[in-house]
XYZ file of C-alpha atoms in Angstrom:
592
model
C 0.000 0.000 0.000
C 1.054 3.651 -0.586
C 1.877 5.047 2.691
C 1.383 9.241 3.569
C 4.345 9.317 5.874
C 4.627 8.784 9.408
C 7.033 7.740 12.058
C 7.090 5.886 15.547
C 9.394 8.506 17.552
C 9.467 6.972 20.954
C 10.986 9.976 23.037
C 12.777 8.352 26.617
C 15.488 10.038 26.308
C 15.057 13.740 28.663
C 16.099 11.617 32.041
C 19.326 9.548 32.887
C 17.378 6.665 33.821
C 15.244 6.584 30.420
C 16.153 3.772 28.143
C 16.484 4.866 23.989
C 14.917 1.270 22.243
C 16.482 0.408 19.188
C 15.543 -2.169 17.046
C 13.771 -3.468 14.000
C 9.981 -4.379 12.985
C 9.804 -8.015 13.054
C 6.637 -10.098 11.249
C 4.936 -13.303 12.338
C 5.374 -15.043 9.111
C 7.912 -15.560 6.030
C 7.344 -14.099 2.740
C 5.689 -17.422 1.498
C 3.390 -16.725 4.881
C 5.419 -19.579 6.812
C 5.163 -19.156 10.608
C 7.902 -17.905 12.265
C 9.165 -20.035 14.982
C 10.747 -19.219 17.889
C 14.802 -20.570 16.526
C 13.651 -18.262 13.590
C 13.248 -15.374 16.139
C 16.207 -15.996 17.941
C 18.541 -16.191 14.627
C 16.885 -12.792 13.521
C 17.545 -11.307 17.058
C 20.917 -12.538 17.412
C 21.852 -11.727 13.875
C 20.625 -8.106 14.613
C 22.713 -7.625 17.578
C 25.649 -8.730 15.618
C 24.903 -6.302 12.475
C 28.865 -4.431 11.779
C 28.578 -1.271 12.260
C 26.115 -1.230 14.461
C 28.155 -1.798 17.709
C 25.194 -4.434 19.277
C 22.765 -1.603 19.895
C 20.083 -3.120 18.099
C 18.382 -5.372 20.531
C 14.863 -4.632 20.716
C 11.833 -5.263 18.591
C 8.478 -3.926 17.447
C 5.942 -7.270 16.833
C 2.744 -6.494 15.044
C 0.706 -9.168 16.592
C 0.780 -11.169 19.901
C -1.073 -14.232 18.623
C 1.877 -17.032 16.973
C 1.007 -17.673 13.514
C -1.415 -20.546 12.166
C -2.509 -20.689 15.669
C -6.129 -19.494 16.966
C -4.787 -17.564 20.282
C -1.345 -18.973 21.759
C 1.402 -16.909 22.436
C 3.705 -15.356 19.707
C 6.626 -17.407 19.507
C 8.757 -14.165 19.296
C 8.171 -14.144 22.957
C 10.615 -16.967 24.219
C 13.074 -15.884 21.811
C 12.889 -12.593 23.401
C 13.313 -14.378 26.499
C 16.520 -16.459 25.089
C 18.298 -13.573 23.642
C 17.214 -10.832 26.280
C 15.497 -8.542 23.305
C 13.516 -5.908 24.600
C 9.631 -6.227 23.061
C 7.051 -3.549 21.786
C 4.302 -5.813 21.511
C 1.361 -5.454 18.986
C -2.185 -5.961 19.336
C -4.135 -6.192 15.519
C -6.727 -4.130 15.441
C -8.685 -3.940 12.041
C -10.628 -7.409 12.363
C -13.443 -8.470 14.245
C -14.570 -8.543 17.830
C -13.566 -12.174 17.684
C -10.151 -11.203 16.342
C -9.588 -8.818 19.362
C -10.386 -11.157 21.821
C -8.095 -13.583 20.767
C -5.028 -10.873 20.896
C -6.513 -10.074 24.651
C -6.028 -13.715 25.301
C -2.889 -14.243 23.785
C -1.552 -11.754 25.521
C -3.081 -12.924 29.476
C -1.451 -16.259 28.043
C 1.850 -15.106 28.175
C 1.812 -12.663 31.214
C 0.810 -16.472 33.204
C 3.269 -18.605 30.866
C 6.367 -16.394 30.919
C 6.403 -14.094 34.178
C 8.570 -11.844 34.993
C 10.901 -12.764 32.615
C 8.778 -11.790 29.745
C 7.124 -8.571 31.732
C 10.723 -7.353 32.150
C 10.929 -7.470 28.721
C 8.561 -5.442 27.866
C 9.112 -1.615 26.700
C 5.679 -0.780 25.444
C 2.511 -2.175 23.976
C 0.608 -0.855 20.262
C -2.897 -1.431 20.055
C -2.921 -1.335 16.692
C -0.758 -0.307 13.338
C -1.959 2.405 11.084
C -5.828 1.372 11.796
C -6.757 5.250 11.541
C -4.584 5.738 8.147
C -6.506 2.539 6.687
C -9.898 4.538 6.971
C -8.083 7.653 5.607
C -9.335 8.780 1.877
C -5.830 7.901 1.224
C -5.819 4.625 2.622
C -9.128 3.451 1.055
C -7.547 4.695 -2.206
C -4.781 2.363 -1.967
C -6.742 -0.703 -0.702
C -5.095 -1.159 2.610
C -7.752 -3.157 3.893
C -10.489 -2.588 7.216
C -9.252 0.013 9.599
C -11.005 1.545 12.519
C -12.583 5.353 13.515
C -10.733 6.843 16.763
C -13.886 5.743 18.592
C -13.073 2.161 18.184
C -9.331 2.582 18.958
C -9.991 4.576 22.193
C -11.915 1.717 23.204
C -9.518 -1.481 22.465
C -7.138 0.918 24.089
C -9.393 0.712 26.998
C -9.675 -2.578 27.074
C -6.070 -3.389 26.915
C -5.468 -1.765 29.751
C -8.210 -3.580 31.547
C -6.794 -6.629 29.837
C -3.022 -5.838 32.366
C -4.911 -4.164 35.255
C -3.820 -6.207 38.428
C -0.988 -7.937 36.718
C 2.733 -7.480 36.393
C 2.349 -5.905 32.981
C 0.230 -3.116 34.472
C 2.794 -0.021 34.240
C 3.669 -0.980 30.949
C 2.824 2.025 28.700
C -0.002 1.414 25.803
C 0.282 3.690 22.716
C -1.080 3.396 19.282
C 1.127 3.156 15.839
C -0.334 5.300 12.962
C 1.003 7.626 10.268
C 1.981 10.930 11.160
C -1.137 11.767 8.760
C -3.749 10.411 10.698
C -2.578 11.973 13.975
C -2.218 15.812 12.428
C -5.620 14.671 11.871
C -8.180 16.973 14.333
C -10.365 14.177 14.434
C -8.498 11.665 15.347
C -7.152 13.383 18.526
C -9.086 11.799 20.976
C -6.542 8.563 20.177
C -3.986 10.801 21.293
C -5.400 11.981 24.779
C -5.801 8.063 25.309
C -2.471 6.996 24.398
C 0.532 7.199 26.917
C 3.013 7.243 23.971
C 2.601 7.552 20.038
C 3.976 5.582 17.554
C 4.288 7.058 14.096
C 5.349 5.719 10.867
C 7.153 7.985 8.177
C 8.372 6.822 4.439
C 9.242 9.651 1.793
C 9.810 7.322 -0.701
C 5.893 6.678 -0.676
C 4.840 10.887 -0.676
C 4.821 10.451 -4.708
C 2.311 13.514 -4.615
C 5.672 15.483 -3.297
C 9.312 15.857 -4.794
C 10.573 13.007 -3.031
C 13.477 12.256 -3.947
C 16.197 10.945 -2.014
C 17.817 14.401 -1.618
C 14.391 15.416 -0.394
C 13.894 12.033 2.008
C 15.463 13.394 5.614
C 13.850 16.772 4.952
C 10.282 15.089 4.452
C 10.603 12.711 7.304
C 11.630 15.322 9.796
C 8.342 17.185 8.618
C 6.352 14.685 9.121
C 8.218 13.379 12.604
C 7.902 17.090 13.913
C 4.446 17.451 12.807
C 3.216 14.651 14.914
C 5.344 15.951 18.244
C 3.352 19.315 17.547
C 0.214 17.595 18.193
C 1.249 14.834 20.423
C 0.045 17.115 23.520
C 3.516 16.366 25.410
C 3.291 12.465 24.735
C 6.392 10.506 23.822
C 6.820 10.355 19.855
C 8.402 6.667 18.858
C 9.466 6.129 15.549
C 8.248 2.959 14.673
C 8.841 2.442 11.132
C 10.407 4.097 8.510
C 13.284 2.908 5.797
C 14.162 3.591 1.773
C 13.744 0.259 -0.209
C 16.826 -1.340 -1.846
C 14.992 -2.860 -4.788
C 11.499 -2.119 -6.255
C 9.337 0.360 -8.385
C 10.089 4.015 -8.503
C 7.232 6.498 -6.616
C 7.431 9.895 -8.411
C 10.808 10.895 -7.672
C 11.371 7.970 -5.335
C 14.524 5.461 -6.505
C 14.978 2.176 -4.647
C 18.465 1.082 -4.516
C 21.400 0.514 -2.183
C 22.838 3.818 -2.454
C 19.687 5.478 -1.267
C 18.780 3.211 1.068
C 22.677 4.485 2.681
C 22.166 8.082 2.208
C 18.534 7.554 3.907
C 20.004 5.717 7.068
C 22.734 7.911 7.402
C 20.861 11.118 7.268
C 17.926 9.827 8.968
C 18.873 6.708 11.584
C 21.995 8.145 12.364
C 20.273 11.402 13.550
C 18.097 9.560 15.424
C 19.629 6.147 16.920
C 20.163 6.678 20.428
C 18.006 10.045 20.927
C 14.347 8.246 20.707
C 13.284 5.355 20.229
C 13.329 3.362 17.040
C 11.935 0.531 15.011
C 13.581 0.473 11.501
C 11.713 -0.937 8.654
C 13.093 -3.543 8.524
C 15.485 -6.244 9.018
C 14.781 -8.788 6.834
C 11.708 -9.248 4.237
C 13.406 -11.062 1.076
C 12.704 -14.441 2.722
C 12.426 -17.361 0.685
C 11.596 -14.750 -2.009
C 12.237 -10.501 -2.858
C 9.177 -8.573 -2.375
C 8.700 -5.600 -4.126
C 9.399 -3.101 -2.828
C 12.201 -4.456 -0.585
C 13.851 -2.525 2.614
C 15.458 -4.987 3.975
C 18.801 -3.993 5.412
C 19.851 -7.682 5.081
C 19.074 -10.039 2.225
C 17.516 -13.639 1.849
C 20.694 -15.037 3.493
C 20.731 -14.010 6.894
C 23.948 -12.352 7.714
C 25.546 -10.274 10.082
C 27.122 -8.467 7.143
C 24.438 -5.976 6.278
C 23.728 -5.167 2.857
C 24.545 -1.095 3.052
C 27.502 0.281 5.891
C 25.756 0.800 8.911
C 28.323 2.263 10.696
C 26.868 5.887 11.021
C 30.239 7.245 9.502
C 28.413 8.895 6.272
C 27.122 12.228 6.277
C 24.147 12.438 8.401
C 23.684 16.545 8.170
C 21.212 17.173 5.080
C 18.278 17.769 6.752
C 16.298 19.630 9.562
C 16.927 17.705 12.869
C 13.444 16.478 14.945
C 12.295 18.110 17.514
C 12.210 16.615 21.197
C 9.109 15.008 22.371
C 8.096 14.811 25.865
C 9.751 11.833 28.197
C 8.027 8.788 29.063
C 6.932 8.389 32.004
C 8.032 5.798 34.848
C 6.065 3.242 33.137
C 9.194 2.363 31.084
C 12.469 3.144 32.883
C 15.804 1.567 32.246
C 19.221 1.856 32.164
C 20.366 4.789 29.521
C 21.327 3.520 26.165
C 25.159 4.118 24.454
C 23.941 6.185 21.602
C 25.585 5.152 18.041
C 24.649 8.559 15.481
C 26.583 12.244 15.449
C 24.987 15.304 17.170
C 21.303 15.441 16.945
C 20.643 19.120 18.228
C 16.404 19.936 19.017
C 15.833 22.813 16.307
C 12.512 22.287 15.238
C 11.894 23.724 11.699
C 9.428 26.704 10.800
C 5.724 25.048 11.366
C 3.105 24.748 14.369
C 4.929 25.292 17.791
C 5.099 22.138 19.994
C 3.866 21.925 23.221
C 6.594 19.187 23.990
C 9.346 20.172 26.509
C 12.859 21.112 25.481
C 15.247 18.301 25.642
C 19.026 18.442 24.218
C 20.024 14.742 24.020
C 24.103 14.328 24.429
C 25.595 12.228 21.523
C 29.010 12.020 20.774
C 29.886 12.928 16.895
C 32.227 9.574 16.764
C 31.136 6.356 15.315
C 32.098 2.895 15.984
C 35.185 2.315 13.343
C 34.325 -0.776 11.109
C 37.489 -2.088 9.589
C 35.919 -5.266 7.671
C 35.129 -5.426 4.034
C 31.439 -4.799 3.721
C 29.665 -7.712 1.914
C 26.093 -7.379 1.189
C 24.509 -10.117 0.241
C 20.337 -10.102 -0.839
C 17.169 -8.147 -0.619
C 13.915 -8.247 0.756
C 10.313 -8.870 1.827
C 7.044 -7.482 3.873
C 6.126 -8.850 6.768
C 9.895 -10.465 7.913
C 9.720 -13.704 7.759
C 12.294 -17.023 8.557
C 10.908 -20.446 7.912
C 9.863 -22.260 5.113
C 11.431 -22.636 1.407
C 14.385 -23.499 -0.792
C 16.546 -21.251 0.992
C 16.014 -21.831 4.622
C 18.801 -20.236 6.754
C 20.329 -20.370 10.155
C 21.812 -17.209 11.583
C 25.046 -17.644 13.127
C 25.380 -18.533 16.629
C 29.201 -18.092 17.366
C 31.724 -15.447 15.944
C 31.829 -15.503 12.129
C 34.645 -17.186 10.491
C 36.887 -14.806 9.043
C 38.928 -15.402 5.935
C 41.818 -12.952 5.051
C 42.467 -11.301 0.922
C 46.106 -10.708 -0.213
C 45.436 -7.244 0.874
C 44.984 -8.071 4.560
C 41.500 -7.270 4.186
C 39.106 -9.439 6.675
C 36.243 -10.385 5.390
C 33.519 -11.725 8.272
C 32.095 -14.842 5.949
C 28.135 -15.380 6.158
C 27.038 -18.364 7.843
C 23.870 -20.386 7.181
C 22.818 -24.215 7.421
C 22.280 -26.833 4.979
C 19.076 -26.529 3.089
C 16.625 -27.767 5.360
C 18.671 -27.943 8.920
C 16.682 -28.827 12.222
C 16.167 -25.506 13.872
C 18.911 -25.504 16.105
C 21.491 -26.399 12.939
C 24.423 -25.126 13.665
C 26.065 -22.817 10.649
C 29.555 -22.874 8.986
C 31.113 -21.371 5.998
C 33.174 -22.469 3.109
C 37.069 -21.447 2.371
C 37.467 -18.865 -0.679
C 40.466 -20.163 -1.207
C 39.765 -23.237 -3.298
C 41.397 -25.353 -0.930
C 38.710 -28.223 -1.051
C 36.275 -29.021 -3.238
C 34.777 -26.162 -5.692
C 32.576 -26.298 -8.412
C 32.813 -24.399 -11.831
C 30.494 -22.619 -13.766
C 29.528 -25.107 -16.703
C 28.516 -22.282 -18.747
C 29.414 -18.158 -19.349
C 27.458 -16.117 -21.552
C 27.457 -12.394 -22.105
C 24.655 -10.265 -22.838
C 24.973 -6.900 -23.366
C 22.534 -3.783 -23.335
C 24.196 -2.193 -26.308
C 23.017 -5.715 -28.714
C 19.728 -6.858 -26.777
C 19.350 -9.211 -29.197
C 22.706 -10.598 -30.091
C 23.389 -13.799 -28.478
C 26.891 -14.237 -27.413
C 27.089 -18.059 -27.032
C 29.271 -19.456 -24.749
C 32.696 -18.594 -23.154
C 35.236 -18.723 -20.913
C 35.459 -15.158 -20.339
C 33.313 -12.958 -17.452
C 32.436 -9.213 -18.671
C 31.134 -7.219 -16.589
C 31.047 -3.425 -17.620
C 27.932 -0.367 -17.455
C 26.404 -2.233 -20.886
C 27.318 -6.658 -20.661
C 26.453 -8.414 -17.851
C 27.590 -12.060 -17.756
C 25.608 -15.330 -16.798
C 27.217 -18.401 -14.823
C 25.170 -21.176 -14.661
C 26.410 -24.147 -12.128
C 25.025 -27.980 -11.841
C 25.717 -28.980 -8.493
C 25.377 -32.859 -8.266
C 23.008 -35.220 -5.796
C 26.069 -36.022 -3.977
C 26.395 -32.718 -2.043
C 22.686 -32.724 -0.358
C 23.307 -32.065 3.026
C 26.357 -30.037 2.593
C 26.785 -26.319 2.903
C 27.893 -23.902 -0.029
C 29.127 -20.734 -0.238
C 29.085 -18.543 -3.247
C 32.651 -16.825 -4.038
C 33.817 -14.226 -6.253
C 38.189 -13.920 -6.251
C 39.599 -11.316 -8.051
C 43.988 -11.971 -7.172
C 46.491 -9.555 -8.280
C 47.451 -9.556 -11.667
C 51.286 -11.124 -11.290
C 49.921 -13.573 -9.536
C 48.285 -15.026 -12.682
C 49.981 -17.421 -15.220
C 47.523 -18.968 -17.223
C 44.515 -16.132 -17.603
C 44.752 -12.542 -17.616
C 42.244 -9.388 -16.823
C 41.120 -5.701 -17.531
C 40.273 -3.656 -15.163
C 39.062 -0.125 -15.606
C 36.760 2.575 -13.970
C 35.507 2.496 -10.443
C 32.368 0.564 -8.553
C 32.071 -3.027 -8.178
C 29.362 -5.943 -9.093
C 25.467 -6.791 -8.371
C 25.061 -11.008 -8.435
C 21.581 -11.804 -8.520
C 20.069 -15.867 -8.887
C 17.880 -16.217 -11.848
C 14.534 -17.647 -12.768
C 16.429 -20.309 -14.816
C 19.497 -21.142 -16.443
C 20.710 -19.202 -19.532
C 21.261 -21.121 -22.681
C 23.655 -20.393 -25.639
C 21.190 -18.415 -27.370
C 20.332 -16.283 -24.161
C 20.739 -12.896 -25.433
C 19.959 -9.737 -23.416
C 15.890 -9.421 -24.078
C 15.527 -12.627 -23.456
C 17.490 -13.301 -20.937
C 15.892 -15.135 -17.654
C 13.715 -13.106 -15.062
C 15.678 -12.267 -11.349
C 14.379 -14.646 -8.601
C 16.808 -12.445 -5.821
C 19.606 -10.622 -5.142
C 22.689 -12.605 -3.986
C 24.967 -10.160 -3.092
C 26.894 -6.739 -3.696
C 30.512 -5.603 -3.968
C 30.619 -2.129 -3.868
C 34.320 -1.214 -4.461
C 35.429 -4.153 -6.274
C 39.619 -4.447 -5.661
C 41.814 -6.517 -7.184
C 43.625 -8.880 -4.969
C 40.480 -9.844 -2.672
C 38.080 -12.508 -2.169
C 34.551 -11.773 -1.633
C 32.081 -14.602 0.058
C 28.691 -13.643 -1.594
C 26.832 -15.501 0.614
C 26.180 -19.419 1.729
C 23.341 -21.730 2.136
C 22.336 -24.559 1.545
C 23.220 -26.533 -1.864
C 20.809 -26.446 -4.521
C 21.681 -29.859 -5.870
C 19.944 -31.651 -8.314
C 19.265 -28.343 -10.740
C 21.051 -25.864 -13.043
C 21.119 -22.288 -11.499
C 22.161 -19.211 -13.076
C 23.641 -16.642 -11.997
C 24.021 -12.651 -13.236
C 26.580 -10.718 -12.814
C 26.196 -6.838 -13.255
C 28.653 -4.180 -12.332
C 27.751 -0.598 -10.901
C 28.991 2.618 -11.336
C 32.067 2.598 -14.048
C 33.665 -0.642 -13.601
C 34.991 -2.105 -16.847
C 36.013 -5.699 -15.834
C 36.863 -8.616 -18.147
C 39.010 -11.587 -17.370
C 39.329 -15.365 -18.377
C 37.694 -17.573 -15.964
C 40.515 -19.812 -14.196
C 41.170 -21.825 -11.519
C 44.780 -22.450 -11.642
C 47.402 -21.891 -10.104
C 45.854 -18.690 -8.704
C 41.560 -18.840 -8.833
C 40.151 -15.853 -10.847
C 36.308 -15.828 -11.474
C 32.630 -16.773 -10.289
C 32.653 -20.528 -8.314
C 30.902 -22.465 -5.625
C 32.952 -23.996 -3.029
C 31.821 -27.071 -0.811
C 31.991 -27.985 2.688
């Protein structure tokens, strides 16, 4: 659906003792609507506090429901795995359904407070009673189809009855808030939602504003508007931000341009302003799980990885924009030890517009950010809701330190882990040398297409091209024999001396986009009729020479002929013979 822009700015941040949540939104089911289950959870959690760059601060998360998938009332499974790897919850209570509906989220939720205890209350920053029910009714929202919502009238009242729902219990002081665009709370009308909410959870994407110049340049600027706007209504409640993000793949909106690039300049000029001065719940994690949606904003891809797919690191410029202004403090309800903030300088200056009634608060955050000194590897896109289960390319997260594997420039490279192709849930993952060392498999057939002759077909080589017009195809046949075993797909690029029987071109500057195909190419594959994407693999954005790159690893796809596309960005001009000896150059698979 086409969203008017709002964000969830959770504002705990005016006292000492006020914890600043930072996480990602978190779905109950896979993009094949799979049920998540709880190992699912606990990979995505783990794998989140792990993200480089990030220094571990992400360790909360916004859930949209509190009933578990394919079930009638039990518990969300994201509960335990809360539990397991101490995440910090902002629960969700769905709304825009029937009385029925609601009653089963009430009982869901008594389920837990008497199955987990304290351990789960403790957990607890917040709960939503509802998700953009108010926008849903909106003109706008009927417009785009976005299903039944609810009047204020009916959300004052589940609000009600939530609170009802934790009255006596240990979940009592929790605060209750409601998540809507920053559209439906400027709206007059739907103020009464406000005076019943003890916090305020808005959602904010630019990228969807296609009546507005939106392009990336315009993003920050638009979602401080629209973040500021709400505080200047929110009658001194605390503002979360609970979702916003810039896709990485999908269809342009008006100005709007999904790709990596943006999706970094949106994080860096947004998040980084943000992370550790209010609350946050980015959208999202992970959503291209077992297959891309479209739009993606994933910040990892189908492989789950703690190598993200942009640099998280907070060490771009973050200054392009008016900052947000500060949003009252909540209460005692949710108190905590203060948060180590991870963006530069976010100073309170709230842009010309409606004066707030929200109190003054200067936030301190240091202008450094963490150093990241590994290669960045991104490796796939994503999907709406996140999801973790079912599929071809079922994946583990990794529950020790990632191996690390070293280029002949000293460059480490933090490999991504996974499990075979349908692991138990607690499978444990591993990853694959890029050296060649053991056993390897090589593509079985290169063809070129190339932009500039969309209907020229190349037939087959042994040379990859890769340049701003030909990208090249590598289809592999991985035989019955590996099932079970783990592969990881590698891209090696040595130093030119190092080579005796192949050679290789290199000009411009940028690197390479791999994505896994529909189907195989053929020798008469030519650029028009080349085979549909399935997903993105992986990204190199400064390719070097003299490196290794681990794209990404998973389980083997035995038993079929996969292609893969290789596509450079920017100005790269690289073509090379494909060769494995004595020093690897090229596209393989490697087995372990």
């Amino acid at each position: 659906m086409r969203r008017s822009l709002v964000l969830a700015f959770a504002s705990a941040l005016s006292t000492a003792t006020a914890q600043v949540y930072q996480g990602f939104n978190y779905g109950s089911v896979d993009a094949n609507n799979a049920p998540m289950t709880q190992q699912d959870y606990e990979n995505q959690f783990n794998t989140a506090k792990r993200l480089q760059g990030t220094s571990g601060f992400f360790t909360s998360a916004r859930l949209f429901t509190t009933i578990q998938a394919g079930t009638t009332n039990s518990p969300i499974e994201a509960i335990p795995a809360a539990i397991a790897t101490n995440t910090k919850l902002l629960l969700g209570i769905f709304l825009s359904s029937t009385d029925e509906a609601f009653n089963n989220e009430q009982t869901a939720l008594r389920s837990a407070i008497g199955q987990y205890g304290p351990a789960f209350v403790e957990l607890v920053i917040g709960i939503s009673v509802g998700s953009e029910d108010l926008y849903r009714i909106s003109p706008t929202g009927i417009e785009n189809m976005s299903n039944p919502g609810e009047g204020p009238d009916a959300v004052v009242r589940r609000i009600n009855a939530v609170r009802a729902t934790i009255a006596g219990t240990a979940m009592s002081e929790k605060p209750v808030g409601h998540v809507d665009t920053w559209t439906a709370f400027v709206n007059s009308s739907n103020s009464a939602v406000i005076d019943a909410c003890d916090f305020i959870g808005t959602d904010a994407y630019p990228y969807y504003q296609n009546t507005q110049a939106n392009s990336i340049e315009n993003g920050a600027a638009l979602f401080f508007d629209a973040y500021n706007a709400t505080v200047a209504v929110s009658r001194g409640k605390p503002v979360w931000i609970t979702e916003t993000g810039w896709p990485v793949s999908g269809p342009t909106q008006n100005q709007a341009v999904p790709s990596l690039a943006n999706a970094q300049t949106y994080w860096d000029q947004v998040g980084c302003r943000v992370f550790g001065q209010v609350p946050t719940f980015w959208y999202t994690f992970r959503d291209a799980y077992p297959n891309t949606p479209s739009p993606s904003f994933g910040v990892v891809g189908s492989f789950l990885s703690a190598k993200p797919l942009y640099d998280l690191s907070c060490s771009g410029d973050s200054s392009a924009a008016s900052s947000p202004a500060s949003s009252a403090p909540l209460s005692s309800r949710a108190t905590g030890s203060s948060s180590q903030p991870t963006g530069p300088e976010l100073s309170t200056t709230l842009p010309s517009g409606p004066a707030t009634t929200a109190p003054s608060v200067t936030p301190s955050i240091p202008n450094t950010v963490p150093a990241v000194d590994t290669v960045m590897i991104y490796t796939t896109l994503a999907t709406r809701p996140v999801t973790y289960t079912s599929g071809t390319e079922t994946m583990t997260s990794m529950t020790t330190s990632p191996a690390v594997v070293t280029s002949t420039h000293g460059n480490t490279l933090a490999t991504v882990a996974s499990a075979p192709t349908h692991p138990s849930p607690s499978s444990p993952a591993k990853s694959c040398p890029t050296d060649l060392s053991g056993d390897f498999e090589f593509p079985h057939l290169i063809v070129p297409v190339d932009q500039s002759h969309p209907d020229t077909a190349a037939n087959t080589g042994f040379n990859g091209h890769f340049s701003p017009t030909i990208s090249t195809i590598f289809n592999f046949d991985l035989p019955s024999s590996l099932e079970g075993r783990t592969c990881s797909l590698e891209f090696l690029l040595p130093q030119r001396e190092s080579l005796q029987t192949s050679n290789y071109t290199l000009s411009g500057t940028g690197g390479i986009n791999v994505t896994r195909l529909l189907a195989p190419a053929d020798s008469a594959t030519t650029y028009n009729n080349q085979p549909a994407v399935n997903v993105t693999v992986g990204a190199i954005p400064d390719l070097q020479a003299g490196t290794s790159y681990t794209l990404g690893t998973g389980g083997c796809f035995v038993g079929t002929r996969i292609g893969y596309k290789v596509s450079a960005t920017g100005s790269l001009d690289l073509n090379y013979f494909q060769d494995y000896h004595p020093a690897p150059i090229g596209l393989y698979i490697t087995v372990c």
